[in-house]
mmCIF file of C-alpha atoms and ligand atoms in Angstrom:
data_model
loop_
_atom_site.group_PDB
_atom_site.id
_atom_site.type_symbol
_atom_site.label_atom_id
_atom_site.label_comp_id
_atom_site.label_asym_id
_atom_site.label_seq_id
_atom_site.Cartn_x
_atom_site.Cartn_y
_atom_site.Cartn_z
ATOM 1 C CA UNK N 1 0.000 0.000 0.000
ATOM 2 C CA UNK N 2 1.369 3.413 -0.862
ATOM 3 C CA UNK N 3 1.891 5.974 1.837
ATOM 4 C CA UNK N 4 -1.113 8.018 0.669
ATOM 5 C CA UNK N 5 -3.427 5.035 0.499
ATOM 6 C CA UNK N 6 -2.377 4.138 4.027
ATOM 7 C CA UNK N 7 -2.969 7.672 5.271
ATOM 8 C CA UNK N 8 -6.373 7.827 3.634
ATOM 9 C CA UNK N 9 -7.280 4.412 5.017
ATOM 10 C CA UNK N 10 -6.375 5.401 8.525
ATOM 11 C CA UNK N 11 -8.270 8.696 8.233
ATOM 12 C CA UNK N 12 -11.330 6.838 6.992
ATOM 13 C CA UNK N 13 -11.029 4.399 9.856
ATOM 14 C CA UNK N 14 -10.917 7.179 12.394
ATOM 15 C CA UNK N 15 -14.014 8.764 10.867
ATOM 16 C CA UNK N 16 -15.621 5.354 10.781
ATOM 17 C CA UNK N 17 -14.882 4.634 14.382
ATOM 18 C CA UNK N 18 -16.162 8.015 15.446
ATOM 19 C CA UNK N 19 -19.445 7.294 13.681
ATOM 20 C CA UNK N 20 -19.924 4.396 16.016
ATOM 21 C CA UNK N 21 -18.784 6.353 18.993
ATOM 22 C CA UNK N 22 -21.043 5.927 21.971
ATOM 23 C CA UNK N 23 -19.122 7.572 24.707
ATOM 24 C CA UNK N 24 -15.642 8.848 25.236
ATOM 25 C CA UNK N 25 -14.974 10.436 28.494
ATOM 26 C CA UNK N 26 -11.751 12.041 29.418
ATOM 27 C CA UNK N 27 -12.438 12.953 32.947
ATOM 28 C CA UNK N 28 -9.936 15.395 34.355
ATOM 29 C CA UNK N 29 -9.450 15.310 38.063
ATOM 30 C CA UNK N 30 -10.900 18.162 40.020
ATOM 31 C CA UNK N 31 -7.408 19.546 40.584
ATOM 32 C CA UNK N 32 -6.984 19.772 36.820
ATOM 33 C CA UNK N 33 -3.377 18.647 37.054
ATOM 34 C CA UNK N 34 -1.710 19.458 33.781
ATOM 35 C CA UNK N 35 0.928 16.860 34.518
ATOM 36 C CA UNK N 36 -1.645 14.148 35.286
ATOM 37 C CA UNK N 37 -0.645 10.738 34.007
ATOM 38 C CA UNK N 38 -2.991 9.479 31.359
ATOM 39 C CA UNK N 39 -4.468 6.079 30.668
ATOM 40 C CA UNK N 40 -6.660 5.051 27.754
ATOM 41 C CA UNK N 41 -9.138 2.175 27.884
ATOM 42 C CA UNK N 42 -10.830 1.095 24.653
ATOM 43 C CA UNK N 43 -14.136 -0.745 24.872
ATOM 44 C CA UNK N 44 -15.919 -2.418 21.973
ATOM 45 C CA UNK N 45 -19.498 -3.583 22.536
ATOM 46 C CA UNK N 46 -20.756 -6.168 20.062
ATOM 47 C CA UNK N 47 -24.129 -4.396 19.807
ATOM 48 C CA UNK N 48 -25.137 -1.189 21.499
ATOM 49 C CA UNK N 49 -28.805 -1.950 20.758
ATOM 50 C CA UNK N 50 -28.684 -4.928 23.093
ATOM 51 C CA UNK N 51 -30.142 -3.540 26.358
ATOM 52 C CA UNK N 52 -27.941 -5.633 28.620
ATOM 53 C CA UNK N 53 -24.735 -4.859 26.725
ATOM 54 C CA UNK N 54 -25.493 -1.142 26.649
ATOM 55 C CA UNK N 55 -26.080 -1.123 30.420
ATOM 56 C CA UNK N 56 -22.697 -2.773 30.887
ATOM 57 C CA UNK N 57 -21.019 -0.124 28.725
ATOM 58 C CA UNK N 58 -22.628 2.699 30.659
ATOM 59 C CA UNK N 59 -21.631 1.119 33.928
ATOM 60 C CA UNK N 60 -17.964 0.866 32.869
ATOM 61 C CA UNK N 61 -18.016 4.547 32.015
ATOM 62 C CA UNK N 62 -19.685 5.608 35.219
ATOM 63 C CA UNK N 63 -17.254 3.600 37.367
ATOM 64 C CA UNK N 64 -14.381 5.272 35.498
ATOM 65 C CA UNK N 65 -15.832 8.673 36.280
ATOM 66 C CA UNK N 66 -16.122 7.769 39.956
ATOM 67 C CA UNK N 67 -12.599 6.399 40.041
ATOM 68 C CA UNK N 68 -11.040 9.482 38.571
ATOM 69 C CA UNK N 69 -11.964 11.531 41.616
ATOM 70 C CA UNK N 70 -9.484 9.549 43.709
ATOM 71 C CA UNK N 71 -6.951 8.607 41.057
ATOM 72 C CA UNK N 72 -3.737 10.303 40.037
ATOM 73 C CA UNK N 73 -4.569 9.362 36.449
ATOM 74 C CA UNK N 74 -6.588 11.078 33.790
ATOM 75 C CA UNK N 75 -8.765 8.251 32.480
ATOM 76 C CA UNK N 76 -10.067 8.057 28.942
ATOM 77 C CA UNK N 77 -12.710 5.411 28.296
ATOM 78 C CA UNK N 78 -13.629 5.157 24.632
ATOM 79 C CA UNK N 79 -16.688 2.984 24.018
ATOM 80 C CA UNK N 80 -17.507 2.007 20.436
ATOM 81 C CA UNK N 81 -20.273 -0.051 18.872
ATOM 82 C CA UNK N 82 -19.255 -3.208 17.012
ATOM 83 C CA UNK N 83 -22.713 -3.152 15.376
ATOM 84 C CA UNK N 84 -22.837 -6.955 15.164
ATOM 85 C CA UNK N 85 -19.909 -7.058 12.755
ATOM 86 C CA UNK N 86 -16.735 -9.070 13.186
ATOM 87 C CA UNK N 87 -14.953 -6.841 10.670
ATOM 88 C CA UNK N 88 -15.960 -3.686 12.531
ATOM 89 C CA UNK N 89 -14.735 -5.130 15.808
ATOM 90 C CA UNK N 90 -11.388 -6.101 14.258
ATOM 91 C CA UNK N 91 -11.043 -2.556 12.894
ATOM 92 C CA UNK N 92 -11.888 -1.071 16.261
ATOM 93 C CA UNK N 93 -9.276 -3.248 17.974
ATOM 94 C CA UNK N 94 -6.693 -2.259 15.314
ATOM 95 C CA UNK N 95 -7.572 1.371 15.891
ATOM 96 C CA UNK N 96 -7.140 1.152 19.649
ATOM 97 C CA UNK N 97 -3.787 -0.538 19.060
ATOM 98 C CA UNK N 98 -2.678 2.107 16.535
ATOM 99 C CA UNK N 99 -3.611 4.834 18.955
ATOM 100 C CA UNK N 100 -1.674 3.187 21.739
ATOM 101 C CA UNK N 101 -4.461 2.354 24.146
ATOM 102 C CA UNK N 102 -3.382 0.774 27.416
ATOM 103 C CA UNK N 103 -6.071 -1.916 27.621
ATOM 104 C CA UNK N 104 -8.752 -3.217 25.275
ATOM 105 C CA UNK N 105 -12.067 -4.526 26.627
ATOM 106 C CA UNK N 106 -14.322 -6.433 24.285
ATOM 107 C CA UNK N 107 -17.664 -8.196 24.183
ATOM 108 C CA UNK N 108 -17.291 -10.257 21.026
ATOM 109 C CA UNK N 109 -20.021 -10.590 18.435
ATOM 110 C CA UNK N 110 -18.506 -13.928 17.556
ATOM 111 C CA UNK N 111 -16.694 -15.923 20.232
ATOM 112 C CA UNK N 112 -14.525 -17.646 17.669
ATOM 113 C CA UNK N 113 -12.746 -14.333 16.992
ATOM 114 C CA UNK N 114 -11.041 -14.486 20.401
ATOM 115 C CA UNK N 115 -7.812 -16.019 19.124
ATOM 116 C CA UNK N 116 -7.401 -13.425 16.341
ATOM 117 C CA UNK N 117 -8.049 -10.605 18.814
ATOM 118 C CA UNK N 118 -5.613 -12.050 21.334
ATOM 119 C CA UNK N 119 -3.046 -12.370 18.568
ATOM 120 C CA UNK N 120 -3.358 -8.679 17.634
ATOM 121 C CA UNK N 121 -3.187 -7.556 21.278
ATOM 122 C CA UNK N 122 -0.308 -9.855 22.128
ATOM 123 C CA UNK N 123 1.784 -8.500 19.239
ATOM 124 C CA UNK N 124 1.160 -4.973 20.516
ATOM 125 C CA UNK N 125 1.544 -6.052 24.159
ATOM 126 C CA UNK N 126 -1.823 -4.543 25.087
ATOM 127 C CA UNK N 127 -3.783 -6.600 27.632
ATOM 128 C CA UNK N 128 -7.307 -7.639 26.744
ATOM 129 C CA UNK N 129 -10.350 -8.020 28.970
ATOM 130 C CA UNK N 130 -13.152 -10.032 27.365
ATOM 131 C CA UNK N 131 -16.589 -9.690 28.832
ATOM 132 C CA UNK N 132 -20.028 -11.248 28.346
ATOM 133 C CA UNK N 133 -19.009 -13.573 25.524
ATOM 134 C CA UNK N 134 -16.462 -15.956 26.941
ATOM 135 C CA UNK N 135 -13.493 -17.250 24.963
ATOM 136 C CA UNK N 136 -13.040 -21.015 25.144
ATOM 137 C CA UNK N 137 -10.405 -22.185 27.617
ATOM 138 C CA UNK N 138 -7.882 -22.907 24.902
ATOM 139 C CA UNK N 139 -8.064 -19.248 23.784
ATOM 140 C CA UNK N 140 -7.934 -17.936 27.362
ATOM 141 C CA UNK N 141 -4.641 -19.808 27.675
ATOM 142 C CA UNK N 142 -3.065 -18.251 24.589
ATOM 143 C CA UNK N 143 -1.526 -15.415 26.573
ATOM 144 C CA UNK N 144 -1.193 -14.424 30.207
ATOM 145 C CA UNK N 145 -2.620 -10.925 29.678
ATOM 146 C CA UNK N 146 -6.105 -12.179 28.809
ATOM 147 C CA UNK N 147 -8.998 -11.821 31.261
ATOM 148 C CA UNK N 148 -12.722 -12.512 31.289
ATOM 149 C CA UNK N 149 -15.671 -11.088 33.234
ATOM 150 C CA UNK N 150 -19.196 -12.465 32.924
ATOM 151 C CA UNK N 151 -22.023 -14.125 34.824
ATOM 152 C CA UNK N 152 -22.347 -17.653 36.206
ATOM 153 C CA UNK N 153 -24.278 -19.109 33.289
ATOM 154 C CA UNK N 154 -25.129 -22.418 34.990
ATOM 155 C CA UNK N 155 -26.539 -20.630 37.953
ATOM 156 C CA UNK N 156 -28.846 -18.515 35.767
ATOM 157 C CA UNK N 157 -30.447 -21.603 34.181
ATOM 158 C CA UNK N 158 -30.712 -23.338 37.526
ATOM 159 C CA UNK N 159 -32.412 -20.339 39.132
ATOM 160 C CA UNK N 160 -34.923 -20.031 36.285
ATOM 161 C CA UNK N 161 -35.993 -23.613 36.957
ATOM 162 C CA UNK N 162 -36.130 -23.015 40.712
ATOM 163 C CA UNK N 163 -38.486 -20.066 40.217
ATOM 164 C CA UNK N 164 -40.886 -22.306 38.313
ATOM 165 C CA UNK N 165 -40.466 -25.354 40.514
ATOM 166 C CA UNK N 166 -41.097 -23.375 43.742
ATOM 167 C CA UNK N 167 -44.285 -22.010 42.285
ATOM 168 C CA UNK N 168 -45.329 -25.401 40.927
ATOM 169 C CA UNK N 169 -44.751 -27.203 44.207
ATOM 170 C CA UNK N 170 -46.994 -24.777 46.074
ATOM 171 C CA UNK N 171 -49.887 -25.088 43.653
ATOM 172 C CA UNK N 172 -49.240 -27.619 40.844
ATOM 173 C CA UNK N 173 -52.416 -27.010 38.853
ATOM 174 C CA UNK N 174 -51.680 -23.355 38.363
ATOM 175 C CA UNK N 175 -48.884 -24.541 36.109
ATOM 176 C CA UNK N 176 -50.043 -28.003 35.046
ATOM 177 C CA UNK N 177 -53.268 -26.786 33.480
ATOM 178 C CA UNK N 178 -54.195 -30.081 31.794
ATOM 179 C CA UNK N 179 -53.399 -31.983 35.005
ATOM 180 C CA UNK N 180 -51.344 -34.672 33.303
ATOM 181 C CA UNK N 181 -48.542 -34.470 35.852
ATOM 182 C CA UNK N 182 -46.117 -32.927 33.339
ATOM 183 C CA UNK N 183 -45.192 -29.397 32.408
ATOM 184 C CA UNK N 184 -45.520 -28.758 28.676
ATOM 185 C CA UNK N 185 -42.924 -26.096 27.854
ATOM 186 C CA UNK N 186 -41.394 -24.068 25.059
ATOM 187 C CA UNK N 187 -37.967 -22.474 25.138
ATOM 188 C CA UNK N 188 -36.740 -19.346 23.370
ATOM 189 C CA UNK N 189 -32.997 -19.422 22.920
ATOM 190 C CA UNK N 190 -30.414 -16.667 22.439
ATOM 191 C CA UNK N 191 -27.473 -16.664 20.025
ATOM 192 C CA UNK N 192 -26.622 -20.366 19.652
ATOM 193 C CA UNK N 193 -22.876 -19.635 19.817
ATOM 194 C CA UNK N 194 -23.132 -17.770 23.110
ATOM 195 C CA UNK N 195 -22.304 -19.694 26.288
ATOM 196 C CA UNK N 196 -25.127 -18.018 28.229
ATOM 197 C CA UNK N 197 -27.704 -19.289 25.730
ATOM 198 C CA UNK N 198 -26.339 -22.825 25.593
ATOM 199 C CA UNK N 199 -25.800 -23.215 29.304
ATOM 200 C CA UNK N 200 -29.049 -21.548 30.406
ATOM 201 C CA UNK N 201 -30.997 -23.857 28.106
ATOM 202 C CA UNK N 202 -29.202 -26.912 29.383
ATOM 203 C CA UNK N 203 -29.412 -26.077 33.073
ATOM 204 C CA UNK N 204 -32.990 -24.876 33.286
ATOM 205 C CA UNK N 205 -34.260 -28.178 31.948
ATOM 206 C CA UNK N 206 -31.734 -30.309 33.853
ATOM 207 C CA UNK N 207 -32.747 -28.603 37.078
ATOM 208 C CA UNK N 208 -36.473 -29.100 36.475
ATOM 209 C CA UNK N 209 -35.768 -32.800 36.124
ATOM 210 C CA UNK N 210 -33.519 -32.944 39.173
ATOM 211 C CA UNK N 211 -36.262 -31.190 41.165
ATOM 212 C CA UNK N 212 -38.394 -34.215 40.324
ATOM 213 C CA UNK N 213 -40.658 -32.428 37.866
ATOM 214 C CA UNK N 214 -41.685 -34.116 34.651
ATOM 215 C CA UNK N 215 -41.337 -31.862 31.641
ATOM 216 C CA UNK N 216 -42.366 -32.242 28.028
ATOM 217 C CA UNK N 217 -40.917 -30.072 25.293
ATOM 218 C CA UNK N 218 -43.524 -28.618 22.946
ATOM 219 C CA UNK N 219 -41.153 -26.363 21.039
ATOM 220 C CA UNK N 220 -37.718 -24.771 21.049
ATOM 221 C CA UNK N 221 -36.308 -22.174 18.736
ATOM 222 C CA UNK N 222 -33.547 -19.614 18.415
ATOM 223 C CA UNK N 223 -34.657 -15.999 18.696
ATOM 224 C CA UNK N 224 -31.136 -14.527 19.009
ATOM 225 C CA UNK N 225 -31.853 -12.571 22.195
ATOM 226 C CA UNK N 226 -34.405 -10.447 20.332
ATOM 227 C CA UNK N 227 -37.982 -9.490 21.181
ATOM 228 C CA UNK N 228 -39.203 -9.339 17.600
ATOM 229 C CA UNK N 229 -37.920 -12.823 16.766
ATOM 230 C CA UNK N 230 -39.365 -14.203 19.988
ATOM 231 C CA UNK N 231 -42.715 -12.612 19.189
ATOM 232 C CA UNK N 232 -42.825 -14.388 15.820
ATOM 233 C CA UNK N 233 -41.859 -17.790 17.221
ATOM 234 C CA UNK N 234 -44.288 -17.554 20.123
ATOM 235 C CA UNK N 235 -47.132 -16.456 17.828
ATOM 236 C CA UNK N 236 -46.477 -19.476 15.643
ATOM 237 C CA UNK N 237 -46.468 -21.855 18.630
ATOM 238 C CA UNK N 238 -49.693 -20.378 19.965
ATOM 239 C CA UNK N 239 -51.330 -20.986 16.599
ATOM 240 C CA UNK N 240 -49.942 -24.473 16.319
ATOM 241 C CA UNK N 241 -50.452 -25.750 19.855
ATOM 242 C CA UNK N 242 -53.499 -23.835 20.892
ATOM 243 C CA UNK N 243 -53.426 -23.312 24.647
ATOM 244 C CA UNK N 244 -51.330 -26.305 25.593
ATOM 245 C CA UNK N 245 -48.172 -24.407 26.543
ATOM 246 C CA UNK N 246 -47.767 -24.327 30.322
ATOM 247 C CA UNK N 247 -44.311 -22.793 30.705
ATOM 248 C CA UNK N 248 -42.116 -20.480 28.614
ATOM 249 C CA UNK N 249 -38.379 -20.481 29.334
ATOM 250 C CA UNK N 250 -36.621 -17.490 27.796
ATOM 251 C CA UNK N 251 -32.845 -17.211 27.684
ATOM 252 C CA UNK N 252 -33.284 -13.461 28.281
ATOM 253 C CA UNK N 253 -35.892 -10.843 29.136
ATOM 254 C CA UNK N 254 -35.965 -9.168 25.731
ATOM 255 C CA UNK N 255 -37.273 -12.454 24.304
ATOM 256 C CA UNK N 256 -39.687 -12.795 27.248
ATOM 257 C CA UNK N 257 -41.102 -9.390 26.280
ATOM 258 C CA UNK N 258 -41.703 -10.709 22.749
ATOM 259 C CA UNK N 259 -43.406 -13.832 24.123
ATOM 260 C CA UNK N 260 -45.616 -11.749 26.417
ATOM 261 C CA UNK N 261 -46.639 -9.551 23.479
ATOM 262 C CA UNK N 262 -47.587 -12.633 21.475
ATOM 263 C CA UNK N 263 -49.654 -13.945 24.398
ATOM 264 C CA UNK N 264 -51.325 -10.577 24.842
ATOM 265 C CA UNK N 265 -52.213 -10.573 21.143
ATOM 266 C CA UNK N 266 -53.712 -14.048 21.313
ATOM 267 C CA UNK N 267 -57.084 -14.638 22.877
ATOM 268 C CA UNK N 268 -55.656 -16.507 25.827
ATOM 269 C CA UNK N 269 -57.425 -15.865 29.135
ATOM 270 C CA UNK N 270 -55.594 -14.915 32.328
ATOM 271 C CA UNK N 271 -56.282 -18.420 33.714
ATOM 272 C CA UNK N 272 -54.696 -20.076 30.718
ATOM 273 C CA UNK N 273 -51.517 -17.964 30.771
ATOM 274 C CA UNK N 274 -48.356 -20.081 30.938
ATOM 275 C CA UNK N 275 -45.691 -19.262 33.515
ATOM 276 C CA UNK N 276 -42.807 -17.295 31.997
ATOM 277 C CA UNK N 277 -39.224 -16.853 33.164
ATOM 278 C CA UNK N 278 -36.424 -14.766 31.663
ATOM 279 C CA UNK N 279 -32.927 -13.559 32.463
ATOM 280 C CA UNK N 280 -31.230 -10.159 32.923
ATOM 281 C CA UNK N 281 -33.745 -8.123 34.962
ATOM 282 C CA UNK N 282 -34.088 -5.361 32.352
ATOM 283 C CA UNK N 283 -36.136 -2.366 33.373
ATOM 284 C CA UNK N 284 -39.014 -3.032 30.951
ATOM 285 C CA UNK N 285 -39.696 -6.506 32.288
ATOM 286 C CA UNK N 286 -40.123 -5.540 35.938
ATOM 287 C CA UNK N 287 -43.744 -4.249 35.730
ATOM 288 C CA UNK N 288 -44.790 -7.623 34.246
ATOM 289 C CA UNK N 289 -43.300 -9.380 37.252
ATOM 290 C CA UNK N 290 -44.924 -6.924 39.632
ATOM 291 C CA UNK N 291 -48.307 -7.556 37.950
ATOM 292 C CA UNK N 292 -47.911 -11.363 37.983
ATOM 293 C CA UNK N 293 -47.887 -11.672 34.195
ATOM 294 C CA UNK N 294 -44.357 -12.984 34.281
ATOM 295 C CA UNK N 295 -43.269 -15.321 37.071
ATOM 296 C CA UNK N 296 -39.727 -14.082 37.384
ATOM 297 C CA UNK N 297 -36.275 -13.472 36.024
ATOM 298 C CA UNK N 298 -32.667 -13.741 37.176
ATOM 299 C CA UNK N 299 -30.707 -10.535 37.626
ATOM 300 C CA UNK N 300 -27.623 -10.474 35.420
ATOM 301 C CA UNK N 301 -25.596 -8.157 37.618
ATOM 302 C CA UNK N 302 -24.252 -5.664 35.073
ATOM 303 C CA UNK N 303 -23.309 -3.284 37.883
ATOM 304 C CA UNK N 304 -20.871 -5.720 39.453
ATOM 305 C CA UNK N 305 -19.646 -7.031 36.097
ATOM 306 C CA UNK N 306 -19.000 -3.488 34.822
ATOM 307 C CA UNK N 307 -17.095 -2.671 37.986
ATOM 308 C CA UNK N 308 -14.852 -5.714 37.636
ATOM 309 C CA UNK N 309 -14.201 -4.994 33.965
ATOM 310 C CA UNK N 310 -13.119 -1.473 34.832
ATOM 311 C CA UNK N 311 -11.111 -2.490 37.913
ATOM 312 C CA UNK N 312 -9.133 -5.090 35.958
ATOM 313 C CA UNK N 313 -8.575 -2.648 33.072
ATOM 314 C CA UNK N 314 -7.446 0.071 35.491
ATOM 315 C CA UNK N 315 -4.938 -2.167 37.288
ATOM 316 C CA UNK N 316 -3.542 -3.334 33.955
ATOM 317 C CA UNK N 317 -3.328 0.185 32.521
ATOM 318 C CA UNK N 318 -1.564 1.593 35.584
ATOM 319 C CA UNK N 319 0.753 -1.387 35.962
ATOM 320 C CA UNK N 320 -0.964 -2.072 39.225
ATOM 321 C CA UNK N 321 -1.761 -5.429 40.719
ATOM 322 C CA UNK N 322 -4.742 -7.268 39.251
ATOM 323 C CA UNK N 323 -4.455 -9.826 42.000
ATOM 324 C CA UNK N 324 -5.392 -7.120 44.476
ATOM 325 C CA UNK N 325 -8.919 -7.619 43.107
ATOM 326 C CA UNK N 326 -9.840 -10.325 45.580
ATOM 327 C CA UNK N 327 -12.384 -12.097 43.333
ATOM 328 C CA UNK N 328 -9.707 -12.510 40.670
ATOM 329 C CA UNK N 329 -7.039 -13.844 43.030
ATOM 330 C CA UNK N 330 -4.654 -15.693 40.794
ATOM 331 C CA UNK N 331 -7.216 -16.541 38.179
ATOM 332 C CA UNK N 332 -7.980 -14.957 34.828
ATOM 333 C CA UNK N 333 -11.721 -14.730 35.055
ATOM 334 C CA UNK N 334 -14.480 -13.534 37.345
ATOM 335 C CA UNK N 335 -18.000 -14.928 37.073
ATOM 336 C CA UNK N 336 -20.609 -12.952 38.950
ATOM 337 C CA UNK N 337 -23.634 -14.488 40.701
ATOM 338 C CA UNK N 338 -27.238 -13.977 39.629
ATOM 339 C CA UNK N 339 -30.185 -13.165 41.893
ATOM 340 C CA UNK N 340 -33.783 -14.290 41.459
ATOM 341 C CA UNK N 341 -36.352 -11.576 40.906
ATOM 342 C CA UNK N 342 -39.988 -12.488 41.540
ATOM 343 C CA UNK N 343 -43.062 -10.577 42.705
ATOM 344 C CA UNK N 344 -41.685 -10.942 46.258
ATOM 345 C CA UNK N 345 -38.616 -8.750 45.734
ATOM 346 C CA UNK N 346 -39.264 -6.916 42.443
ATOM 347 C CA UNK N 347 -39.768 -3.591 44.230
ATOM 348 C CA UNK N 348 -36.086 -3.490 45.178
ATOM 349 C CA UNK N 349 -35.188 -3.638 41.503
ATOM 350 C CA UNK N 350 -37.777 -1.126 40.386
ATOM 351 C CA UNK N 351 -36.004 1.427 42.550
ATOM 352 C CA UNK N 352 -32.389 2.428 42.216
ATOM 353 C CA UNK N 353 -30.859 -0.875 41.191
ATOM 354 C CA UNK N 354 -32.294 -1.180 37.705
ATOM 355 C CA UNK N 355 -31.406 -0.939 34.048
ATOM 356 C CA UNK N 356 -31.865 2.398 32.397
HETATM 357 C C1 LIG C 401 -26.438 -12.317 27.904
HETATM 358 C C2 LIG C 401 -27.702 -11.557 28.210
HETATM 359 C C3 LIG C 401 -28.471 -11.344 26.940
HETATM 360 C C4 LIG C 401 -27.613 -10.691 25.909
HETATM 361 C C5 LIG C 401 -26.358 -11.460 25.720
HETATM 362 C C6 LIG C 401 -25.499 -10.742 24.735
HETATM 363 O O1 LIG C 401 -25.698 -12.456 29.061
HETATM 364 O O2 LIG C 401 -28.473 -12.291 29.112
HETATM 365 O O3 LIG C 401 -29.603 -10.551 27.178
HETATM 366 O O4 LIG C 401 -27.327 -9.393 26.338
HETATM 367 O O5 LIG C 401 -25.687 -11.627 26.934
HETATM 368 O O6 LIG C 401 -24.363 -11.419 24.436
HETATM 369 CA CA1 LIG C 402 -49.379 -30.474 31.860
#
């Protein structure tokens, strides 16, 4: 490539990246020290339209802002949208590297890109913190400056089942409408490559069985975490299976919202409504839990995850000690616990501790 082509390419890339710019905060300390040391943290989100991912991004930024008050560093956090494109995310990583960022944090659109990303970062000696989409163990072991922050996927599936089984055990016929001793269920699944989708699906059903409940699958389909896709699938099932569905497991709340819309659009009566569980605890789902339309969800603690992502990035950028983060100890990943949200405790989440 000639010099000019290279220049033009890099200018275009900078314009391109700034088009996807979500937030870039350079937060100067109150003392406005002109000699403040500077650190730069680059964050690429695989999709800023995903409510959970966007909340995580905002949390990272707000923790950075808080931290700067007590830090000797001027902290730049540049958050960009990968817009569900592997190519865009590669370009964003290249850009952070070119501009000498201290750490790169990434939620991958495609988990299989981990090794290529690690390769780029390793060559530039810039540590990388993956979050939400987890690299496979083999990739995590490619380099010692690779970290991961996410949720305990198994626990989320297990808790979804516990929400239903607790309710069922108290009053079986409110779930088992046809009184055949089994729960007829459908399941709406997220991105089939994502560990949270795979593991939630596996563990919610496994746990139902280990709780001694007989289940019968009526339908399962992939709705890629999205309300609109879930709405379509649920509408189709309602047409096909009439009112035989007794439980709806959703890998996340956005899809639960789609399922609820489909149920609301059908002529199903309140008595015939299946029990529905989701995951995340997004703001829009909480009123449905409060009003007993949805049985419950599991809170995907974006606040704690965002804090760990930032804390690890900060220690790495300042050549501090990541092992001072007690949950990390001498490991490379932190997996945060979920909490059940049902009508009993939904008020706590409708207050300050919610998604916005
Ligand atoms: C999951 C979350 C989903 C979606 C997904 C994106 O943890 O429950 O709602 O945000 O991550 O990868
Ligand atoms: Ca039944």
